[in-house]
Tab-separated table of C-alpha atoms in Angstrom:
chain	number	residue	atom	x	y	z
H	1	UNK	CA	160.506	149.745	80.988
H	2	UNK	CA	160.784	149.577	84.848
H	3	UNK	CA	164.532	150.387	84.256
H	4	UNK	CA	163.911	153.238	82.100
H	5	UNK	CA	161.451	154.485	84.482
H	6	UNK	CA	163.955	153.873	87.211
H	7	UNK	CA	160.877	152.681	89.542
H	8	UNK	CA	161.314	149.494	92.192
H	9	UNK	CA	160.811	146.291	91.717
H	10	UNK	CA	157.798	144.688	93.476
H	11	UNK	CA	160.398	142.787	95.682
H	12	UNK	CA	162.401	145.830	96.343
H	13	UNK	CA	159.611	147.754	96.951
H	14	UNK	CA	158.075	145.168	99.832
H	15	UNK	CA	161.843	144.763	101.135
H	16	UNK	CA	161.424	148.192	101.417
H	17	UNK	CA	157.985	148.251	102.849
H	18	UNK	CA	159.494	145.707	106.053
H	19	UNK	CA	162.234	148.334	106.886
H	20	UNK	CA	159.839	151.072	107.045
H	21	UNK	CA	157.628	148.922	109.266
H	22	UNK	CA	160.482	147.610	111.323
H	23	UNK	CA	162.005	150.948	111.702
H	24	UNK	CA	158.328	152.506	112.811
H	25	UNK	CA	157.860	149.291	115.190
H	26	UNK	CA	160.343	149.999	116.895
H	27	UNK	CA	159.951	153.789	116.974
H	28	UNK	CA	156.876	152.821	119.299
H	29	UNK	CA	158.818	150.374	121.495
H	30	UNK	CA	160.963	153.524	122.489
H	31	UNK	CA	157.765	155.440	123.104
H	32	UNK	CA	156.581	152.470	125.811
H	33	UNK	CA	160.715	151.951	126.859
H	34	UNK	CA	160.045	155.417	128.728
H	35	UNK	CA	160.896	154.168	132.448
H	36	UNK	CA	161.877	158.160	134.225
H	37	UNK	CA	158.552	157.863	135.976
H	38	UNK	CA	159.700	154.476	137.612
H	39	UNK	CA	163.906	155.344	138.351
H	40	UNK	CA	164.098	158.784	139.002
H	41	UNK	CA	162.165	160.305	141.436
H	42	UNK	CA	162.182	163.671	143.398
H	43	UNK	CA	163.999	166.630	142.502
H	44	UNK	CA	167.524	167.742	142.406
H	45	UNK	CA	168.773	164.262	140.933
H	46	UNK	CA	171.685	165.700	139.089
H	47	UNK	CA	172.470	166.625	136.102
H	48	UNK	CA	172.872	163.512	134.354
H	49	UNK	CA	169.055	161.953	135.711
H	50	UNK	CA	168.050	165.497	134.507
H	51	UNK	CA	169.346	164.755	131.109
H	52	UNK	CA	168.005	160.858	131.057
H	53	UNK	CA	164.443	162.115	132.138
H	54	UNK	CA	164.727	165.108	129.236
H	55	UNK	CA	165.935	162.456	126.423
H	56	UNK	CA	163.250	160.143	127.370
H	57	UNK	CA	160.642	162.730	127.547
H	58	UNK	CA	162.022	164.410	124.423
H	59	UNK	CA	161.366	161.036	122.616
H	60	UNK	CA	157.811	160.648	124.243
H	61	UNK	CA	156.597	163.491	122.901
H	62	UNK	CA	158.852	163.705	118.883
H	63	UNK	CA	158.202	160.002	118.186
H	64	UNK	CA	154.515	159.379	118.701
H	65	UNK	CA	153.936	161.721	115.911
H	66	UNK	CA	156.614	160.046	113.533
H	67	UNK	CA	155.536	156.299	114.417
H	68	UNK	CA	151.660	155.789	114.166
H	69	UNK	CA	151.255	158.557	111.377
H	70	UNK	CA	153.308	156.446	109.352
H	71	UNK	CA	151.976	153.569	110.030
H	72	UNK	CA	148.943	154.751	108.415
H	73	UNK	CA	150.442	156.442	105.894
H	74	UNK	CA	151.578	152.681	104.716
H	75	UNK	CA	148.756	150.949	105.593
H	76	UNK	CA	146.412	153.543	103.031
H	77	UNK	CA	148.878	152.973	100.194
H	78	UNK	CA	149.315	149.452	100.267
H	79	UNK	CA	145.550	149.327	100.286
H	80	UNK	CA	144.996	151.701	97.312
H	81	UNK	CA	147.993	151.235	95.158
H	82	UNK	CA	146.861	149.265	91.869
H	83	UNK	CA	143.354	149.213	93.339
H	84	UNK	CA	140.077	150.004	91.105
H	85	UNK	CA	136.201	150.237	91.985
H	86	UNK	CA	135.899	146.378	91.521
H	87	UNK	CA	138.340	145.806	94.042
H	88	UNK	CA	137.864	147.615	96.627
H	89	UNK	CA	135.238	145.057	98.233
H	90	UNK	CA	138.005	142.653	97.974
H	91	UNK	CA	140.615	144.650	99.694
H	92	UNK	CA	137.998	145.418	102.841
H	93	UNK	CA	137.397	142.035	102.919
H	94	UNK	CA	140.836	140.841	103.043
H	95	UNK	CA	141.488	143.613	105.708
H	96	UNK	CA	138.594	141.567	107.839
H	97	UNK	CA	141.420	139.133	108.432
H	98	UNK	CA	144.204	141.005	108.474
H	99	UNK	CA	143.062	143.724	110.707
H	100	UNK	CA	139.509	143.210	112.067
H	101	UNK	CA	140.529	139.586	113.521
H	102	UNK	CA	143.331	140.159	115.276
H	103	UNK	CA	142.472	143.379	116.578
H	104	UNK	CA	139.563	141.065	118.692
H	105	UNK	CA	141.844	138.067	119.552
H	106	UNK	CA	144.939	140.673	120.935
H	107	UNK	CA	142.512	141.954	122.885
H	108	UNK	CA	140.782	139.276	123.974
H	109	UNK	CA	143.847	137.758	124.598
H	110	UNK	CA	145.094	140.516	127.171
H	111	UNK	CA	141.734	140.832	128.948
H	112	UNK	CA	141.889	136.929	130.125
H	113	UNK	CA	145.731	137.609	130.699
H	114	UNK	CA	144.524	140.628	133.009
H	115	UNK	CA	142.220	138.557	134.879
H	116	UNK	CA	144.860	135.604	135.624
H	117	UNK	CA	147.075	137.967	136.614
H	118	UNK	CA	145.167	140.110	138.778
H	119	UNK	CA	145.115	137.403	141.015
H	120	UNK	CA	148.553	136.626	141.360
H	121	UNK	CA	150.229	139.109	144.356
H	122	UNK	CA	153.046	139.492	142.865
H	123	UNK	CA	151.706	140.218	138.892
H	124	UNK	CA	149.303	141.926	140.147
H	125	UNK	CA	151.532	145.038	141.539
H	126	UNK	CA	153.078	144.855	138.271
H	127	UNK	CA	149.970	144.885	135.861
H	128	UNK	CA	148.839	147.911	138.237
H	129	UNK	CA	145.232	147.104	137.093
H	130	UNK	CA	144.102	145.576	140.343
H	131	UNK	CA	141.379	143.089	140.623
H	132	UNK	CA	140.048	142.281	137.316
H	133	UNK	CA	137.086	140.570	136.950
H	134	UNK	CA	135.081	138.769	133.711
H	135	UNK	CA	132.244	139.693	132.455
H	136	UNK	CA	130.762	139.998	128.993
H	137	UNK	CA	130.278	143.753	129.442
H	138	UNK	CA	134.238	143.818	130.422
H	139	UNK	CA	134.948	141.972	127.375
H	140	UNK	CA	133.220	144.250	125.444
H	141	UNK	CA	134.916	147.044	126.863
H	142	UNK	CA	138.298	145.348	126.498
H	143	UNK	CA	137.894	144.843	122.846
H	144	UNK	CA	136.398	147.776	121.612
H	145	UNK	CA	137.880	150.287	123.921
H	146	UNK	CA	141.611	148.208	123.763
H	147	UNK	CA	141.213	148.510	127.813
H	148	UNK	CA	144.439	146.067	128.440
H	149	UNK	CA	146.503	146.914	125.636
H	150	UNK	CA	146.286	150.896	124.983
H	151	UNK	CA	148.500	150.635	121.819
H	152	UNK	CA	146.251	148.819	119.795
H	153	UNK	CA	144.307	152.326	119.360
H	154	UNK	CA	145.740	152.671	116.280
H	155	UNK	CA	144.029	149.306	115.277
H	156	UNK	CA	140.613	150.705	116.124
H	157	UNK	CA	141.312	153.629	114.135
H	158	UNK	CA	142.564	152.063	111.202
H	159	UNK	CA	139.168	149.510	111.028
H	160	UNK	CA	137.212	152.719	110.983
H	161	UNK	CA	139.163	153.927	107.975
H	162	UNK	CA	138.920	151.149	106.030
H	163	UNK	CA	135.207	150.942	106.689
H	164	UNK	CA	135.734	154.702	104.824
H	165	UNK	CA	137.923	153.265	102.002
H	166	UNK	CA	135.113	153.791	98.968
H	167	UNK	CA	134.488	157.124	100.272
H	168	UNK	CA	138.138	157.930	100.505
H	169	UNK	CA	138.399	156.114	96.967
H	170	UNK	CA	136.174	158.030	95.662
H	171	UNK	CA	137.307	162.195	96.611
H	172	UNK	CA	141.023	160.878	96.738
H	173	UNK	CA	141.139	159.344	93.053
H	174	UNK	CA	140.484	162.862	91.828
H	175	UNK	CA	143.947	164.835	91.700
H	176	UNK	CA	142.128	168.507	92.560
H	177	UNK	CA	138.987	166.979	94.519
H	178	UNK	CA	141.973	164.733	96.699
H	179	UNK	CA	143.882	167.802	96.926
H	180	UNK	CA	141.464	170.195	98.028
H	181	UNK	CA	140.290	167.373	100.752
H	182	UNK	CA	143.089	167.229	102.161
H	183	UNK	CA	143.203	170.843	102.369
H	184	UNK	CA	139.880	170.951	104.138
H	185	UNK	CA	141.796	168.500	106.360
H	186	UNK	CA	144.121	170.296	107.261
H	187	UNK	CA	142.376	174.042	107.948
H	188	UNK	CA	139.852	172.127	110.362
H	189	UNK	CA	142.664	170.122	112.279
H	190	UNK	CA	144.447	173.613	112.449
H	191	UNK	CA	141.224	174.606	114.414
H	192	UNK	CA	141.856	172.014	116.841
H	193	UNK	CA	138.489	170.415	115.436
H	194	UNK	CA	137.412	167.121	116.944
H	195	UNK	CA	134.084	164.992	115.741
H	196	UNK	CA	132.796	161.570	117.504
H	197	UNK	CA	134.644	157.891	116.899
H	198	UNK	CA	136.841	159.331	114.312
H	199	UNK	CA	140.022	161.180	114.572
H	200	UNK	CA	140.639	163.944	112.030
H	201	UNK	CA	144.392	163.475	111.899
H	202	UNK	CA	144.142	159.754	111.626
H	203	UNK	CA	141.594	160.609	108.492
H	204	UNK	CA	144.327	163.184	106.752
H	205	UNK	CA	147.374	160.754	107.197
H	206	UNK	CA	144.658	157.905	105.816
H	207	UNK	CA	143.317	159.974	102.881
H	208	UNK	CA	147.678	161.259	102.289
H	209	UNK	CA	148.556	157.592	102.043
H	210	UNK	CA	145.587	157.512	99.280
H	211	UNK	CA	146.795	160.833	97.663
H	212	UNK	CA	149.679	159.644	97.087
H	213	UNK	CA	149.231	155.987	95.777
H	214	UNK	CA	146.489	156.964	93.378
H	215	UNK	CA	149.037	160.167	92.030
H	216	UNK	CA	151.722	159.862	93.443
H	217	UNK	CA	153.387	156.171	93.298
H	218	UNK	CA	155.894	157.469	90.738
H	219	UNK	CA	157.783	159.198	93.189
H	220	UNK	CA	156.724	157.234	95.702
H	221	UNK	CA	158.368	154.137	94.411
H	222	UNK	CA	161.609	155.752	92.597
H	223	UNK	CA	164.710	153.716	92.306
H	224	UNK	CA	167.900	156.208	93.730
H	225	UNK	CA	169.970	157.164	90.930
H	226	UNK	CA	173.764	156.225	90.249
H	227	UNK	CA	175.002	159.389	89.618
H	228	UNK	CA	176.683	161.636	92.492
H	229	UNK	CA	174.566	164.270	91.593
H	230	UNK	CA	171.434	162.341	92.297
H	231	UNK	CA	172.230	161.673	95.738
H	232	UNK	CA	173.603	164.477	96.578
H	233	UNK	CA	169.911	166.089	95.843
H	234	UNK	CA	168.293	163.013	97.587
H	235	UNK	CA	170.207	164.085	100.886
H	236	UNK	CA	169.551	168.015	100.138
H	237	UNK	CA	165.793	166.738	100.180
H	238	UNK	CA	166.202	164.693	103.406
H	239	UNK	CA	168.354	167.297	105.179
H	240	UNK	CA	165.821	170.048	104.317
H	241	UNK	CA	162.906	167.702	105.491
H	242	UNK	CA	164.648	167.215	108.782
H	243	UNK	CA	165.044	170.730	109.176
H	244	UNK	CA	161.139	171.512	108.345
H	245	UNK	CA	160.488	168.517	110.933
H	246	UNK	CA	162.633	170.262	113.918
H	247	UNK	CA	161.088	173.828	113.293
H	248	UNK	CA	157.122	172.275	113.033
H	249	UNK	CA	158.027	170.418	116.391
H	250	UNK	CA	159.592	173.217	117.915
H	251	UNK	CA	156.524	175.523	117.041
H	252	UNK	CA	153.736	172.968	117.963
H	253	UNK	CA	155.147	172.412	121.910
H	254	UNK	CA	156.265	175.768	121.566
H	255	UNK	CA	152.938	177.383	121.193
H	256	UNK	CA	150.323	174.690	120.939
H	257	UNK	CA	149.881	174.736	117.499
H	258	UNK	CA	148.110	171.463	116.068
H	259	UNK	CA	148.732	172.511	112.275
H	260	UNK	CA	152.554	172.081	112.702
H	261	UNK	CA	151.663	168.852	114.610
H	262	UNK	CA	149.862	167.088	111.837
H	263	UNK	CA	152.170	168.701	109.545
H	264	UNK	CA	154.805	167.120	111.188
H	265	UNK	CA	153.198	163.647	111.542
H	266	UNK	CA	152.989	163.605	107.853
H	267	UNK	CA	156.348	165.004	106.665
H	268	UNK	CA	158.766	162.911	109.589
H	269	UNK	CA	157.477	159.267	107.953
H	270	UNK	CA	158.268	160.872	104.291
H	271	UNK	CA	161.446	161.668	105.203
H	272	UNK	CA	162.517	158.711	106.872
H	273	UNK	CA	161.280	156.973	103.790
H	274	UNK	CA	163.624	159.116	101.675
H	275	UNK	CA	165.934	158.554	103.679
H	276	UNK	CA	165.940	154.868	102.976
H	277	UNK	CA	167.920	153.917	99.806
H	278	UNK	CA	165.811	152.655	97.465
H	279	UNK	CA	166.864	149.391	95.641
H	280	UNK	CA	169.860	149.059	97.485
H	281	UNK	CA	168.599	147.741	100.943
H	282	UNK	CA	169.933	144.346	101.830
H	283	UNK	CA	167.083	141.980	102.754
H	284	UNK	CA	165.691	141.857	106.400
H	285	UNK	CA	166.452	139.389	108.666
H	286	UNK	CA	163.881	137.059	109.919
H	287	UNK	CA	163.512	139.416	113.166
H	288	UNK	CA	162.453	142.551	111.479
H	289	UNK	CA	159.979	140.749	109.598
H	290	UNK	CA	157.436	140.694	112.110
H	291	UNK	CA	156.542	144.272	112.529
H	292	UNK	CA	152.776	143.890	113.466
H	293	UNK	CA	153.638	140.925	116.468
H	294	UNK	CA	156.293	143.632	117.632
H	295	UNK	CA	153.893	146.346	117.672
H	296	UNK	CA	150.898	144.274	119.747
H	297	UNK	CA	153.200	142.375	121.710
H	298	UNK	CA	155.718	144.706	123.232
H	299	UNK	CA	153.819	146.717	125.537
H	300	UNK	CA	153.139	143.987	127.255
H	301	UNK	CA	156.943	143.512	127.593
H	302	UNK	CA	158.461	146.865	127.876
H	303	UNK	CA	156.688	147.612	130.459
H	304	UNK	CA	156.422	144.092	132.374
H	305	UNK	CA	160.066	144.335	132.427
H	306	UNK	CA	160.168	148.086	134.012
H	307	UNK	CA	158.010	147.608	136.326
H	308	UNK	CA	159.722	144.440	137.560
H	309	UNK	CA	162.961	145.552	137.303
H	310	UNK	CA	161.973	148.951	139.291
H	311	UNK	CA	160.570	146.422	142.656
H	312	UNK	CA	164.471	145.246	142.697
H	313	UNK	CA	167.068	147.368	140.890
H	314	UNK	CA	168.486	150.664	142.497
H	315	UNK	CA	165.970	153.904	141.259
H	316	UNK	CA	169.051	155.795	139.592
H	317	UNK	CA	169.242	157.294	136.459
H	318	UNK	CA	171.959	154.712	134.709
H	319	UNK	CA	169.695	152.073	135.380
H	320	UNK	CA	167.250	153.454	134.096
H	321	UNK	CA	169.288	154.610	130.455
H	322	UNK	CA	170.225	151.540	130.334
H	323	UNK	CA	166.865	149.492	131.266
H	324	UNK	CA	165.646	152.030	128.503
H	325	UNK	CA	167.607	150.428	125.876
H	326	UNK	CA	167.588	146.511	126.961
H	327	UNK	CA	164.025	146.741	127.319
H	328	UNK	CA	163.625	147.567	124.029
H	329	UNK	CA	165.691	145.071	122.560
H	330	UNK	CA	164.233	142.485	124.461
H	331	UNK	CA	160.881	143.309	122.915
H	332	UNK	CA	162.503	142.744	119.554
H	333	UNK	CA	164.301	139.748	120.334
H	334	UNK	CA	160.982	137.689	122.764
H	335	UNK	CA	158.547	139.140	119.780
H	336	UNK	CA	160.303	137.129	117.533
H	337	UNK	CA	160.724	134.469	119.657
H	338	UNK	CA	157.263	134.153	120.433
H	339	UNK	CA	156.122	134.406	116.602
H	340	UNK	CA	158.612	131.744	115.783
H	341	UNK	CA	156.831	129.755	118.867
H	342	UNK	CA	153.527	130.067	117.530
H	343	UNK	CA	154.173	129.521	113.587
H	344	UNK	CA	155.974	126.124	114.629
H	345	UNK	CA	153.295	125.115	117.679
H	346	UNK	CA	150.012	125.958	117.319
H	347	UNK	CA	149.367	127.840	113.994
H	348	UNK	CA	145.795	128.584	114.011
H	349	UNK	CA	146.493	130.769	116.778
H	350	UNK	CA	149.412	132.435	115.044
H	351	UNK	CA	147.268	133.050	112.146
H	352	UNK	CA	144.587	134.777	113.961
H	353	UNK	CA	147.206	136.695	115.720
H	354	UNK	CA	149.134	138.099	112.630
H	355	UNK	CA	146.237	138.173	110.407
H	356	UNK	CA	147.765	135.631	107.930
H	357	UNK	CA	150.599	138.294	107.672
């Protein structure tokens, strides 16, 4: 039957699932890589730091809107594909210890680093947070506000979704009440619309991730057909997705408009998924499989290693293309490290840090 419905198996499906996540990881890493601000200074650097600082900015401002869309594009339909009323309670309990838990150890975790560092000279000009001190109103602040490790917004977010999973359950498992939600969705984000806690965007890529595992997992999950027709259409589809993707970017720096912005936060993801073959990806290697340790750790990294490098290296605009590349391998590469470190060493503390991934 699976054959005949040319769907994914369960393990080419989650093989697929840690590509995606890998691939989006990493998309972030590039965001934090950005290192213009610390190499090329002044004006009238040439055409070539012109063209570093317009590639780096040019991926600060297209890949933020690729990355953390998607990432909760796939973190709604892992949590409502196959799922019913019953087992919904189950699911937000789960997502206590997968998401709730380490959100408050990471940062936990960076506030103490903060405050060690802070009091080292040389750290300290590198953290660039000066003196920080403890208290339990800091620590508050640092774990609900993600003071020390801005990244992990997405975290917050996300725990405030899932907190809205019945309620998304419930208008999303309708096909025309889901649809016209996410309509709703999108006319008030076009209005620029904001409301408390919440953000609206985060709610429609949420509530699309729903949409589409309650109605659409068919498509979602298809196997790529054998036939040179079928993927020639597959990369018609993807081509004319990237196109869509370049003109709603264009338009939303272009003239500010936050319609084409969502629009393309929810469409970039897609097509990258599309873009993956399906069935045919060779498994990851042990490296890509930590996607969530990348994601928290690496800011910490990137930017460590930036900041560093900028007190000793020449500020020119090769070192800093190439700075903007190492870095971000290095992220990959200690990430994995470290998570290797901590499953073989001291366990508990790996488990509370990858949420039993």
């Amino acid at each position: 039957e699976n054959r005949y419905m040319k769907r994914l198996s369960e393990a080419e499906f989650r093989n697929k699932i840690t590509w995606m996540t890998f691939i989006l990881s990493c998309l972030v890493v590039m965001i934090h890589s950005y290192n213009a601000d610390l190499f090329i200074n002044g004006e009238g650097t040439g055409v070539f730091a012109e063209s570093v600082k317009q590639v780096q900015a040019l991926v600060s401002l297209a890949v933020p809107s690729i990355a953390v869309p998607g990432f909760f594009i796939i973190s709604s339909y892992l949590f409502f594909r196959d799922v019913s009323w019953g087992e919904i309670p189950d699911k937000m309990t789960r997502r206590v210890r997968s998401v709730l838990i380490p959100y408050i150890v990471w940062n936990t975790l960076y506030y103490f680093l903060f405050i060690v560092v802070s009091r080292i000279p040389v750290l300290s000009s590198v953290a660039g947070k000066g003196m920080v001190v403890f208290s339990l109103e800091n620590l508050a602040d640092a774990i609900i506000n993600y003071t020390y490790n801005p990244v992990l917004w997405y975290m917050q977010q996300l725990i405030l979704l899932i907190a809205l999973a019945p309620a998304v359950y419930a208008v999303m498992s309708n096909l025309w009440a889901g649809g016209a939600a996410i309509a709703v969705l999108l006319y008030f984000l076009g209005k620029a619309t904001v409301i408390p806690v919440l953000n609206l965007d985060a709610l429609l890529y949420f509530s699309s991730g729903a949409y589409l595992a309650l109605h659409g997992r068919r498509l979602a999950e298809k196997r790529d057909g054998d036939k040179a027709v079928s993927r020639l259409l597959k990369w018609a589809v993807v081509l004319a997705c990237v196109l869509l993707c370049i003109l709603m970017f264009r338009t939303t720096h272009r003239y500010a408009n936050f319609l084409t912005a969502v629009l393309y936060g929810l469409l970039a993801p897609v097509t990258i998924w599309i873009a993956l073959p399906s069935g045919r990806l060779p498994a990851p290697a042990p490296w890509m499989k930590e996607s969530f340790f990348l994601y928290a750790f690496h800011f910490l990294i990137v930017r460590t290693i930036n900041k560093a490098a900028s007190l000793v290296l020449p500020h020119t605009a090769g070192v800093a293309l190439i700075l903007y590349f190492a870095v971000a391998a290095a992220a990959v590469l200690l990430s994995w490290g470290t998570s290797e470190f901590l499953k073989r060493k001291i366990p508990p503390l790996w488990k509370l840090l990858s949420g039993g991934r």
